[in-house]
Amino acid sequence: KDPRGEGVALTRLGSLHEALGDMEQALDHHRQALRLRENLQDRTGAAFVLARIGSIHESRGELERARESFQRALDLSREVRHDVPAAEALLGLARLARGRGDLEQARSLTEQALERIEEEPKSMSWRLRSKVGDRKKWYRDVGELMAVPEDV
């Protein structure tokens, strides 16, 4: 038995179900993956999974659960000094802030996420870079395109 491989497989299954719109099954697989990663003391893997769980809760309108998952992902990411799951968590928290109408907080969190993405080697953050695109896209998303400096 390979617990690490099982954790990866469960995470991938969760992502597959998420893409198919079956959020209940996705959440179940991600929770199983999280338990495995926690048992293995794989804090980086747990941070990635928690960010996925946060996104699922967000899509279901479970905003407090989403916030808790994103915050746990961010805390773990900071402990292990891994910028990619930290950026994912920060972007999730930014979406929640935007949803509350707190554009200043959304912008601050987005800036922090972009800084982390830019610090990562491209090979480590290609997935996030493809999600985020460029700064103007993210400012547009937080409703502040007019505030984007011209040199961005």
GROMACS .gro file of C-alpha atoms in nm:
model
  152
    1LYS     CA    1   0.000   0.000   0.000
    2ASP     CA    2   0.124   0.346  -0.095
    3PRO     CA    3  -0.045   0.615   0.120
    4ARG     CA    4   0.120   0.903  -0.069
    5GLY     CA    5   0.005   0.765  -0.401
    6GLU     CA    6  -0.341   0.709  -0.258
    7GLY     CA    7  -0.352   1.072  -0.141
    8VAL     CA    8  -0.256   1.194  -0.488
    9ALA     CA    9  -0.517   0.968  -0.648
   10LEU     CA   10  -0.789   1.089  -0.411
   11THR     CA   11  -0.698   1.451  -0.479
   12ARG     CA   12  -0.715   1.390  -0.854
   13LEU     CA   13  -1.049   1.212  -0.818
   14GLY     CA   14  -1.177   1.504  -0.616
   15SER     CA   15  -1.065   1.747  -0.885
   16LEU     CA   16  -1.227   1.533  -1.153
   17HIS     CA   17  -1.560   1.525  -0.969
   18GLU     CA   18  -1.530   1.898  -0.910
   19ALA     CA   19  -1.484   1.956  -1.286
   20LEU     CA   20  -1.788   1.737  -1.350
   21GLY     CA   21  -1.993   1.945  -1.107
   22ASP     CA   22  -2.037   1.667  -0.849
   23MET     CA   23  -1.929   1.875  -0.551
   24GLU     CA   24  -2.044   1.628  -0.287
   25GLN     CA   25  -1.826   1.350  -0.431
   26ALA     CA   26  -1.541   1.596  -0.487
   27LEU     CA   27  -1.558   1.708  -0.125
   28ASP     CA   28  -1.562   1.347  -0.006
   29HIS     CA   29  -1.247   1.259  -0.205
   30HIS     CA   30  -1.067   1.575  -0.096
   31ARG     CA   31  -1.151   1.512   0.270
   32GLN     CA   32  -1.013   1.158   0.243
   33ALA     CA   33  -0.700   1.296   0.078
   34LEU     CA   34  -0.665   1.555   0.355
   35ARG     CA   35  -0.684   1.287   0.626
   36LEU     CA   36  -0.414   1.084   0.450
   37ARG     CA   37  -0.188   1.385   0.407
   38GLU     CA   38  -0.235   1.486   0.769
   39ASN     CA   39  -0.155   1.131   0.883
   40LEU     CA   40   0.161   1.144   0.672
   41GLN     CA   41   0.242   1.488   0.817
   42ASP     CA   42   0.250   1.620   0.460
   43ARG     CA   43   0.168   1.983   0.538
   44THR     CA   44   0.234   2.103   0.183
   45GLY     CA   45  -0.004   1.846   0.037
   46ALA     CA   46  -0.260   1.925   0.306
   47ALA     CA   47  -0.238   2.296   0.216
   48PHE     CA   48  -0.312   2.222  -0.149
   49VAL     CA   49  -0.608   2.001  -0.056
   50LEU     CA   50  -0.746   2.256   0.190
   51ALA     CA   51  -0.742   2.520  -0.083
   52ARG     CA   52  -0.946   2.285  -0.306
   53ILE     CA   53  -1.188   2.217  -0.021
   54GLY     CA   54  -1.223   2.592   0.032
   55SER     CA   55  -1.310   2.641  -0.334
   56ILE     CA   56  -1.578   2.373  -0.315
   57HIS     CA   57  -1.733   2.527  -0.006
   58GLU     CA   58  -1.723   2.864  -0.180
   59SER     CA   59  -1.901   2.725  -0.487
   60ARG     CA   60  -2.170   2.580  -0.260
   61GLY     CA   61  -2.223   2.912  -0.084
   62GLU     CA   62  -2.074   2.781   0.242
   63LEU     CA   63  -1.865   3.094   0.285
   64GLU     CA   64  -1.757   3.053   0.648
   65ARG     CA   65  -1.639   2.698   0.580
   66ALA     CA   66  -1.461   2.826   0.270
   67ARG     CA   67  -1.289   3.098   0.472
   68GLU     CA   68  -1.180   2.848   0.737
   69SER     CA   69  -1.037   2.611   0.475
   70PHE     CA   70  -0.855   2.889   0.288
   71GLN     CA   71  -0.714   3.024   0.615
   72ARG     CA   72  -0.592   2.679   0.724
   73ALA     CA   73  -0.432   2.633   0.380
   74LEU     CA   74  -0.261   2.971   0.412
   75ASP     CA   75  -0.136   2.898   0.764
   76LEU     CA   76   0.010   2.561   0.659
   77SER     CA   77   0.166   2.714   0.349
   78ARG     CA   78   0.337   2.978   0.558
   79GLU     CA   79   0.468   2.712   0.797
   80VAL     CA   80   0.628   2.514   0.515
   81ARG     CA   81   0.718   2.827   0.315
   82HIS     CA   82   0.545   2.713  -0.005
   83ASP     CA   83   0.414   3.000  -0.214
   84VAL     CA   84   0.186   2.813  -0.454
   85PRO     CA   85  -0.076   2.684  -0.206
   86ALA     CA   86  -0.043   3.013  -0.017
   87ALA     CA   87  -0.129   3.203  -0.335
   88GLU     CA   88  -0.427   2.975  -0.401
   89ALA     CA   89  -0.553   3.035  -0.047
   90LEU     CA   90  -0.500   3.411  -0.074
   91LEU     CA   91  -0.691   3.421  -0.403
   92GLY     CA   92  -0.976   3.229  -0.240
   93LEU     CA   93  -0.983   3.472   0.052
   94ALA     CA   94  -0.976   3.759  -0.199
   95ARG     CA   95  -1.282   3.620  -0.379
   96LEU     CA   96  -1.465   3.596  -0.046
   97ALA     CA   97  -1.371   3.954   0.041
   98ARG     CA   98  -1.489   4.071  -0.301
   99GLY     CA   99  -1.816   3.884  -0.245
  100ARG     CA  100  -1.865   4.074   0.083
  101GLY     CA  101  -1.803   4.397  -0.103
  102ASP     CA  102  -1.471   4.458   0.071
  103LEU     CA  103  -1.276   4.560  -0.239
  104GLU     CA  104  -0.985   4.702  -0.041
  105GLN     CA  105  -0.929   4.367   0.134
  106ALA     CA  106  -0.980   4.181  -0.194
  107ARG     CA  107  -0.716   4.395  -0.362
  108SER     CA  108  -0.470   4.354  -0.075
  109LEU     CA  109  -0.508   3.976  -0.072
  110THR     CA  110  -0.479   3.962  -0.451
  111GLU     CA  111  -0.158   4.169  -0.437
  112GLN     CA  112  -0.015   3.930  -0.178
  113ALA     CA  113  -0.106   3.633  -0.399
  114LEU     CA  114   0.049   3.792  -0.707
  115GLU     CA  115   0.370   3.862  -0.515
  116ARG     CA  116   0.391   3.497  -0.415
  117ILE     CA  117   0.321   3.377  -0.768
  118GLU     CA  118   0.589   3.605  -0.908
  119GLU     CA  119   0.841   3.472  -0.656
  120GLU     CA  120   0.784   3.111  -0.759
  121PRO     CA  121   0.980   2.959  -1.044
  122LYS     CA  122   0.755   2.922  -1.347
  123SER     CA  123   0.780   2.545  -1.326
  124MET     CA  124   0.627   2.553  -0.977
  125SER     CA  125   0.342   2.791  -1.046
  126TRP     CA  126   0.228   2.731  -1.404
  127ARG     CA  127  -0.117   2.624  -1.284
  128LEU     CA  128  -0.168   2.939  -1.081
  129ARG     CA  129  -0.027   3.160  -1.354
  130SER     CA  130  -0.281   3.015  -1.596
  131LYS     CA  131  -0.562   3.085  -1.347
  132VAL     CA  132  -0.456   3.437  -1.267
  133GLY     CA  133  -0.341   3.555  -1.608
  134ASP     CA  134  -0.209   3.901  -1.556
  135ARG     CA  135  -0.253   4.173  -1.297
  136LYS     CA  136  -0.512   4.362  -1.501
  137LYS     CA  137  -0.735   4.053  -1.513
  138TRP     CA  138  -0.725   4.026  -1.134
  139TYR     CA  139  -0.785   4.396  -1.079
  140ARG     CA  140  -1.080   4.370  -1.317
  141ASP     CA  141  -1.205   4.079  -1.108
  142VAL     CA  142  -1.195   4.287  -0.792
  143GLY     CA  143  -1.362   4.579  -0.967
  144GLU     CA  144  -1.061   4.809  -0.961
  145LEU     CA  145  -0.928   4.812  -1.316
  146MET     CA  146  -0.906   5.191  -1.314
  147ALA     CA  147  -0.661   5.170  -1.022
  148VAL     CA  148  -0.412   4.954  -1.213
  149PRO     CA  149  -0.085   5.141  -1.261
  150GLU     CA  150   0.009   5.188  -1.626
  151ASP     CA  151   0.338   4.997  -1.585
  152VAL     CA  152   0.167   4.669  -1.488
   0.00000   0.00000   0.00000
